[in-house]
PDB file of C-alpha atoms in Angstrom:
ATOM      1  CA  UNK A 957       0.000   0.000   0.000  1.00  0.00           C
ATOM      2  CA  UNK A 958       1.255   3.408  -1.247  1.00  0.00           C
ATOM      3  CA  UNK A 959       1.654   6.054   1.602  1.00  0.00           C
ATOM      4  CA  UNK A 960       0.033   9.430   0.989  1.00  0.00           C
ATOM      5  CA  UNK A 961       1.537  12.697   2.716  1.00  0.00           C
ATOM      6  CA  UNK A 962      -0.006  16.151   2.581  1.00  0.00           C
ATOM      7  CA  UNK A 963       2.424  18.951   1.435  1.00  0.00           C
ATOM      8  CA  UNK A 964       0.103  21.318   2.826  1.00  0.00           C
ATOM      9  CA  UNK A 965       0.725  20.665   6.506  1.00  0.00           C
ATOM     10  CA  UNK A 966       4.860  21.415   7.464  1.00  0.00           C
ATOM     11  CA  UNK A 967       5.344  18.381   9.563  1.00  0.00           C
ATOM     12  CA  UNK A 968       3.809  15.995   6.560  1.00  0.00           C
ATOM     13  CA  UNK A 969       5.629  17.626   3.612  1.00  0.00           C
ATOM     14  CA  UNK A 970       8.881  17.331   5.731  1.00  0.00           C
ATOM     15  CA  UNK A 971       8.130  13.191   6.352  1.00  0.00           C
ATOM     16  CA  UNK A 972       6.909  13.572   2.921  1.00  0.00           C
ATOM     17  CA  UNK A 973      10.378  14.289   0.961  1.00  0.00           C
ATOM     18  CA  UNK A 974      12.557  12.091   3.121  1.00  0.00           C
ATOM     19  CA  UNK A 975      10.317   8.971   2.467  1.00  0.00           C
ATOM     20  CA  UNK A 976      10.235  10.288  -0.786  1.00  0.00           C
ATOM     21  CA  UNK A 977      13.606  11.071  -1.477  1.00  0.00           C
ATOM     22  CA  UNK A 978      14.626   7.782   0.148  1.00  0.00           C
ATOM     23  CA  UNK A 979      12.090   5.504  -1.779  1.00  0.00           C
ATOM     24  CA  UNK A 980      13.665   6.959  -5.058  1.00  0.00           C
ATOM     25  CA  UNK A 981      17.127   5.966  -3.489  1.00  0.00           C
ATOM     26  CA  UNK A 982      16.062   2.284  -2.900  1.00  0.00           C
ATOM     27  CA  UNK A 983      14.876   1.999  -6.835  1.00  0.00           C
ATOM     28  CA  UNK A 984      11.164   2.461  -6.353  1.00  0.00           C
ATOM     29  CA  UNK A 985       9.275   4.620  -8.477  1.00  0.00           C
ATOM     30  CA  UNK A 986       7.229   7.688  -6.267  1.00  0.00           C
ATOM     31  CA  UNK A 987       4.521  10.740  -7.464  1.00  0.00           C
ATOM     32  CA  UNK A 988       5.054  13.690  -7.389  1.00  0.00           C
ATOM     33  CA  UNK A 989       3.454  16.937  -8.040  1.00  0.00           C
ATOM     34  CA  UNK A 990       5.136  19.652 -10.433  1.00  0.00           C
ATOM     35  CA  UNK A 991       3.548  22.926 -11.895  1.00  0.00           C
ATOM     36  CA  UNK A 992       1.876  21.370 -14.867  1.00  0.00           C
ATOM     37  CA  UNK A 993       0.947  17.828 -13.578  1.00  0.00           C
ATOM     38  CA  UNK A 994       1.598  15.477 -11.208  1.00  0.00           C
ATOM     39  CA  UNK A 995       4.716  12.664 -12.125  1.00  0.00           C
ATOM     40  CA  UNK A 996       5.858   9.129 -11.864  1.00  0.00           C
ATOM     41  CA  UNK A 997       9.333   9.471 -11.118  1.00  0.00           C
ATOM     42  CA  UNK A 998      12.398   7.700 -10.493  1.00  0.00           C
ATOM     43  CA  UNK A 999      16.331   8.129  -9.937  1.00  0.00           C
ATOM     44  CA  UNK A1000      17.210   8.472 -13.648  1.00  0.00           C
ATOM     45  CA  UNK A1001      21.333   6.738 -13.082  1.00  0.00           C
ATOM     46  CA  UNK A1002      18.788   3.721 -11.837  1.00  0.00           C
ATOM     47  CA  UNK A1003      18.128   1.502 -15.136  1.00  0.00           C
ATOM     48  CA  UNK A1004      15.172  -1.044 -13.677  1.00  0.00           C
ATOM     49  CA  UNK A1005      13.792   1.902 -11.705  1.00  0.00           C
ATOM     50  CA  UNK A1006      13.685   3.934 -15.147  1.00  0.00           C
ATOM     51  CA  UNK A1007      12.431   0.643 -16.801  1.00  0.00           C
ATOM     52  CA  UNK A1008       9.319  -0.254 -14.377  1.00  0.00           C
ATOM     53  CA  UNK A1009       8.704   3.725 -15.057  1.00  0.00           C
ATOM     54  CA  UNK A1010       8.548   3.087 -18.744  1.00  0.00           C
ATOM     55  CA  UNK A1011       6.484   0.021 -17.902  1.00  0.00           C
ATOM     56  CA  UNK A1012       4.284   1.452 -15.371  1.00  0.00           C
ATOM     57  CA  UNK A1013       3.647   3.984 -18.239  1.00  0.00           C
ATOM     58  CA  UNK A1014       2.719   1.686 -20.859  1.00  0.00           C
ATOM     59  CA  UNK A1015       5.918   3.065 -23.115  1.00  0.00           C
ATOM     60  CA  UNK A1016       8.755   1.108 -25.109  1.00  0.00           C
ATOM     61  CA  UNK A1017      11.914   2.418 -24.934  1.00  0.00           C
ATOM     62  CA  UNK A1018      10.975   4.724 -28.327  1.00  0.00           C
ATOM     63  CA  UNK A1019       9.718   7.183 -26.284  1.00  0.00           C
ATOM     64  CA  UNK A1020      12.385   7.966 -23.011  1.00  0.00           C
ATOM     65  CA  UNK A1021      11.367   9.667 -20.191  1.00  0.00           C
ATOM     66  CA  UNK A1022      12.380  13.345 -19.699  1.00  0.00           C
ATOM     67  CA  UNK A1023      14.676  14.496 -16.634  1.00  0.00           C
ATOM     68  CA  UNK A1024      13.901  16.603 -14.149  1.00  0.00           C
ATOM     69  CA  UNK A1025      16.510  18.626 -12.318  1.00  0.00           C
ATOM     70  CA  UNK A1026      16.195  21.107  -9.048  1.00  0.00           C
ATOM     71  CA  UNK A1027      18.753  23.551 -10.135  1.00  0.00           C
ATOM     72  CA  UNK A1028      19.723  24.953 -13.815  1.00  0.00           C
ATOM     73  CA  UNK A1029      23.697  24.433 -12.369  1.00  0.00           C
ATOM     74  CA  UNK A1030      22.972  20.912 -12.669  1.00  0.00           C
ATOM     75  CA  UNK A1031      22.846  20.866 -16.551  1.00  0.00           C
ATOM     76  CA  UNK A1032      26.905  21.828 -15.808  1.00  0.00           C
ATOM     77  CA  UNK A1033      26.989  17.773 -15.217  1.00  0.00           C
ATOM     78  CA  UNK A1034      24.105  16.057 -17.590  1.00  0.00           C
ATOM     79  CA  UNK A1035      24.543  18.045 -20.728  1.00  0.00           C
ATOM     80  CA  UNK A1036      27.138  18.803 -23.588  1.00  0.00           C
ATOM     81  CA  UNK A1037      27.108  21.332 -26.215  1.00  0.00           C
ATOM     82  CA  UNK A1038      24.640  24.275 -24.864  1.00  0.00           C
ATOM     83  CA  UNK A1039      24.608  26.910 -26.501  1.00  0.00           C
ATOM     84  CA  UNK A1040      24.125  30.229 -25.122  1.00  0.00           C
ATOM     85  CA  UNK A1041      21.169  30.398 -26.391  1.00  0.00           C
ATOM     86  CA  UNK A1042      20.171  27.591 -24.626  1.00  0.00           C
ATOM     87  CA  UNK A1043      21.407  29.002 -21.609  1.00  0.00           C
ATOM     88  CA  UNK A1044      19.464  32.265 -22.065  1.00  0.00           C
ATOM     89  CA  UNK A1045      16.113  30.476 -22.655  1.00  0.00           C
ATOM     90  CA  UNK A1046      17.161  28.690 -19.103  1.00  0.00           C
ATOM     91  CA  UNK A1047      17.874  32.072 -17.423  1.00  0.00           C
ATOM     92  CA  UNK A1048      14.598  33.185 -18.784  1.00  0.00           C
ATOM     93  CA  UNK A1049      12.028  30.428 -18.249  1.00  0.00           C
ATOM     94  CA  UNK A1050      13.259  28.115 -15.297  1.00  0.00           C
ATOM     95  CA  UNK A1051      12.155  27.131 -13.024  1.00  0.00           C
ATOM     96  CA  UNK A1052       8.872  26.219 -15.591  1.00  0.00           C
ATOM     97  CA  UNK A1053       7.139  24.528 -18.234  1.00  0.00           C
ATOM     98  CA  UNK A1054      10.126  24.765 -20.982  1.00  0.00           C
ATOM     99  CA  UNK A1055      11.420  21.421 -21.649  1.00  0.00           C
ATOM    100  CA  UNK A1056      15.129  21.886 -23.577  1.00  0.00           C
ATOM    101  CA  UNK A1057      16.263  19.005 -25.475  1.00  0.00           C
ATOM    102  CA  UNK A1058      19.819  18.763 -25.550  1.00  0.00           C
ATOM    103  CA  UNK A1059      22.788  16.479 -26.246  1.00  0.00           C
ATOM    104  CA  UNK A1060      23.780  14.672 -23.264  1.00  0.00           C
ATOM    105  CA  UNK A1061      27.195  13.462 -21.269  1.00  0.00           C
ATOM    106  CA  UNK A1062      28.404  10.818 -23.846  1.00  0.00           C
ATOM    107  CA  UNK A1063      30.287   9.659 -19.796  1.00  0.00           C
ATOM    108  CA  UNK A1064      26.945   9.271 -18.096  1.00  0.00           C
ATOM    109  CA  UNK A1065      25.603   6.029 -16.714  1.00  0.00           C
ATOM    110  CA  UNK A1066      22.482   6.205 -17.478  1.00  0.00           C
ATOM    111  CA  UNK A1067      19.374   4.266 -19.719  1.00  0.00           C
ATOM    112  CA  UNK A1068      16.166   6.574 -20.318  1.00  0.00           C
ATOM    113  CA  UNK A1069      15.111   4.674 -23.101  1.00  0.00           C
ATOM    114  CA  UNK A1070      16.088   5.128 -27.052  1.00  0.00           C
ATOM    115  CA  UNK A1071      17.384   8.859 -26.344  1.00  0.00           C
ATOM    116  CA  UNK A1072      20.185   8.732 -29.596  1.00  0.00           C
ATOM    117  CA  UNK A1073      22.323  10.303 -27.258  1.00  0.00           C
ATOM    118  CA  UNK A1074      19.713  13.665 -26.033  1.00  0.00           C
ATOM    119  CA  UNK A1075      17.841  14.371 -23.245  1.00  0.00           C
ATOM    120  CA  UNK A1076      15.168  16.339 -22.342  1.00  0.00           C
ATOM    121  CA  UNK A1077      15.426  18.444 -19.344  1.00  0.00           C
ATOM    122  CA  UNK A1078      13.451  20.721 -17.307  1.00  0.00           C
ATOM    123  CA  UNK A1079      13.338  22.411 -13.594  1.00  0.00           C
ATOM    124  CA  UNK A1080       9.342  22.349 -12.712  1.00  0.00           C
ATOM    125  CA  UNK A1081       8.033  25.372 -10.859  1.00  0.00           C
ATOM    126  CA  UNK A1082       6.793  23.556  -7.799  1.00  0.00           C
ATOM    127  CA  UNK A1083       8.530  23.738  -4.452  1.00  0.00           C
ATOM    128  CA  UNK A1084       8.126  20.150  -3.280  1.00  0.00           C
ATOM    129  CA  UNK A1085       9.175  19.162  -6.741  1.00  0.00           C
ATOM    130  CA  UNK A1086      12.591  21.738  -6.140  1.00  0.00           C
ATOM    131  CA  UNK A1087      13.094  20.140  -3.103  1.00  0.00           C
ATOM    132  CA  UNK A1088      12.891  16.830  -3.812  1.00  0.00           C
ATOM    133  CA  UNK A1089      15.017  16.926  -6.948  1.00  0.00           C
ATOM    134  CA  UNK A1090      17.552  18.921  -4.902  1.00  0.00           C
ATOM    135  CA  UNK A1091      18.194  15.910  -2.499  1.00  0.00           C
ATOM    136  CA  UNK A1092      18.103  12.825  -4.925  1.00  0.00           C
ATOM    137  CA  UNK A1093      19.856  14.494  -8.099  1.00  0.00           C
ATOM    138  CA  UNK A1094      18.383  14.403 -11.380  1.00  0.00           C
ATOM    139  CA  UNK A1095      14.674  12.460 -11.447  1.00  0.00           C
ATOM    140  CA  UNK A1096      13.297  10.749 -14.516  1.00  0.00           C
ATOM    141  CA  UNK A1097       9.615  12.060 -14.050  1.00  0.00           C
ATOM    142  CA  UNK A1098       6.757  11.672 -17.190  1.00  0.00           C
ATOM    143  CA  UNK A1099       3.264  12.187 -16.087  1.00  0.00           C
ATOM    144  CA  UNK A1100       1.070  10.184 -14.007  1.00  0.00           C
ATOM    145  CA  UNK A1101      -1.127   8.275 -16.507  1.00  0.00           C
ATOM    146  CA  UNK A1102      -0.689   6.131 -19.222  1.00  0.00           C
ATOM    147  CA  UNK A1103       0.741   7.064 -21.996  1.00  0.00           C
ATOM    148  CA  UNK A1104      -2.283   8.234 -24.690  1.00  0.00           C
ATOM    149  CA  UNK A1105      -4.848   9.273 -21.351  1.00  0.00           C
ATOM    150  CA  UNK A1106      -5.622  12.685 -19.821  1.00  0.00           C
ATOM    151  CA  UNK A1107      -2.863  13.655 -17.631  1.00  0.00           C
ATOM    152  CA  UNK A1108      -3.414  14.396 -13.939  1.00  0.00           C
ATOM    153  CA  UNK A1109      -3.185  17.835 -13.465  1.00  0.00           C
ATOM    154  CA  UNK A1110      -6.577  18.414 -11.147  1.00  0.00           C
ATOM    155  CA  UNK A1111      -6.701  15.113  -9.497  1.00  0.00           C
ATOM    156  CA  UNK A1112      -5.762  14.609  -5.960  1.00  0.00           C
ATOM    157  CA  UNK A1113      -2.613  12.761  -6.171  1.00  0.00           C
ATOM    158  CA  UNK A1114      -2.879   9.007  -6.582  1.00  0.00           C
ATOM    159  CA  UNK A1115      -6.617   9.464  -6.713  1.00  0.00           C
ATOM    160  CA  UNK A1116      -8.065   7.771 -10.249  1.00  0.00           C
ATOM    161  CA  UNK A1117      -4.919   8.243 -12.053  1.00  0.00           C
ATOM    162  CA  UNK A1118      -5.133   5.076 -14.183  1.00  0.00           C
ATOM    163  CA  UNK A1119      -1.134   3.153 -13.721  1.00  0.00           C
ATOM    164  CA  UNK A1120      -0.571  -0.151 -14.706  1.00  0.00           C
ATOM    165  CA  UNK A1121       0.901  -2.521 -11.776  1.00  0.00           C
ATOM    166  CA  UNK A1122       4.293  -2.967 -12.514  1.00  0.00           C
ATOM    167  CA  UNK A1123       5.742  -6.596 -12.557  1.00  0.00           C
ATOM    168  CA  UNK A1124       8.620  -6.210  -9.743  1.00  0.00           C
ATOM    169  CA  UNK A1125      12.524  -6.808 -11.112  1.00  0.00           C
ATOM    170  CA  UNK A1126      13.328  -7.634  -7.686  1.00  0.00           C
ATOM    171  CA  UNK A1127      12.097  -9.761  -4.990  1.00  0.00           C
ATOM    172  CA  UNK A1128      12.189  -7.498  -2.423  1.00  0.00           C
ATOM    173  CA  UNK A1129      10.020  -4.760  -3.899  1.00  0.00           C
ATOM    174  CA  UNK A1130       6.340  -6.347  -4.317  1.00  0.00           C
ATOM    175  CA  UNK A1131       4.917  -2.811  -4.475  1.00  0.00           C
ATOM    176  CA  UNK A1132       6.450  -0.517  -6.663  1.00  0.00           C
ATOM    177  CA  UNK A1133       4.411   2.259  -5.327  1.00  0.00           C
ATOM    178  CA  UNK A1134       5.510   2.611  -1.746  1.00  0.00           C
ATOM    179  CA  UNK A1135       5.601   6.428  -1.331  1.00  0.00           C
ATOM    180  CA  UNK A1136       2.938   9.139  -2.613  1.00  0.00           C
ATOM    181  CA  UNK A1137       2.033  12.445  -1.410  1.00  0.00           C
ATOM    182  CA  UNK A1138      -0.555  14.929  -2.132  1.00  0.00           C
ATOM    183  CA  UNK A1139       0.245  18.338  -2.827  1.00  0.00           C
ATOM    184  CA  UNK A1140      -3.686  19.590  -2.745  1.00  0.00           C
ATOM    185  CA  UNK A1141      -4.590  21.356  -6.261  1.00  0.00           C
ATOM    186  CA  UNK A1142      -1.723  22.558  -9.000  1.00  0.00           C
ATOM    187  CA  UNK A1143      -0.918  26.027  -9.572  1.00  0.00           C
ATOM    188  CA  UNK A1144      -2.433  27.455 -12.684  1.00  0.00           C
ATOM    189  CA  UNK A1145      -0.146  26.959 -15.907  1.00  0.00           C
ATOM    190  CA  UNK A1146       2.372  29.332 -16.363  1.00  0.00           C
ATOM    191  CA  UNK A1147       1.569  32.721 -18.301  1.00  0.00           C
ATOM    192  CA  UNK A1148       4.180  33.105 -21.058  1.00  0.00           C
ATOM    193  CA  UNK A1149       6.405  35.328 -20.751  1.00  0.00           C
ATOM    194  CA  UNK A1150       6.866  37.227 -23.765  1.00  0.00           C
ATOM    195  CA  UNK A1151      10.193  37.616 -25.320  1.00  0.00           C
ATOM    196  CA  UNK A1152      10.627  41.586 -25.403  1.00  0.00           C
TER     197      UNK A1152
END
């Protein structure tokens, strides 16, 4: 059985991240809110755990999950070859919806799926999102439904969000989805920002 915390009350939000951030640690797969819907997410250097996410999803490795990172200084490590243009759009639009896709570390250790060598990477405006992603590193998050249904963006969190069981890698983790929280409503979606 998942555990729900509340983000809204101090004491839960801070039980909240550290079972959170430790449940990503240990391989499993957790939910999370960000400013545009709420995630499945996992430790993206963890293969299985990015494979059950990709499974839990209903997605081959033809479409790879995006990463998620808590600070723009963490691209210094993930990517290669950004331009300053790149960097710009950063400065101007994170944390927030713009999702950069971008050559990544030909060194890393990671296996998102069929990337050919990119990544797509975002910092979401949403403070438990920043804070978890500031204590486990880089996340590989895709929204919480399947892939081809309505995302949850207005749903409490774990609450009728159609995900698939996923068939456990390893024996010790018969429940995949050991650590939840809910974050009460999303913010409204980002206004652009215009570009003068």
């Amino acid at each position: 059985m998942a555990r729900r915390y509340f983000c809204s009350d101090a004491a839960e939000r801070v039980t909240g991240l550290r079972e959170a951030a430790s449940a990503v640690k240990r391989g499993e797969l957790v939910v999370l809110p960000t400013d545009t819907v709420y995630g499945i997410g996992a430790d993206a250097f963890d293969a299985e755990a990015v494979g059950d996410l990709l499974e839990a999803k209903g997605r081959g490795r033809n479409m790879p999950s995006p990463v998620l990172v808590g600070s723009p200084n963490t691209l210094h490590g993930i990517v290669t070859d950004f331009s300053e243009l790149a960097w710009e759009l950063v400065d101007a639009f994170w944390p927030g919806a713009l999702t950069l896709v971008t050559k990544h570390q030909p060194s890393l250790r990671w296996d998102l799926g069929d990337t050919r060598g990119t990544v797509a990477v975002r910092m979401p405006l949403h403070p438990v999102a920043i804070e978890l992603l500031t204590e486990t590193g880089p996340m590989a998050v895709s929204s919480a439904n399947l892939t081809g249904m309505p995302c949850a963006a207005s749903q409490s969190c774990g609450e009728g969000i159609p995900v698939r069981t996923v068939t456990p890698r390893r024996a010790c983790s018969a429940t995949r989805w050991r650590c939840t929280w809910t974050a009460g409503p999303l913010p409204p979606p980002c206004r652009r920002r215009s570009w003068t």
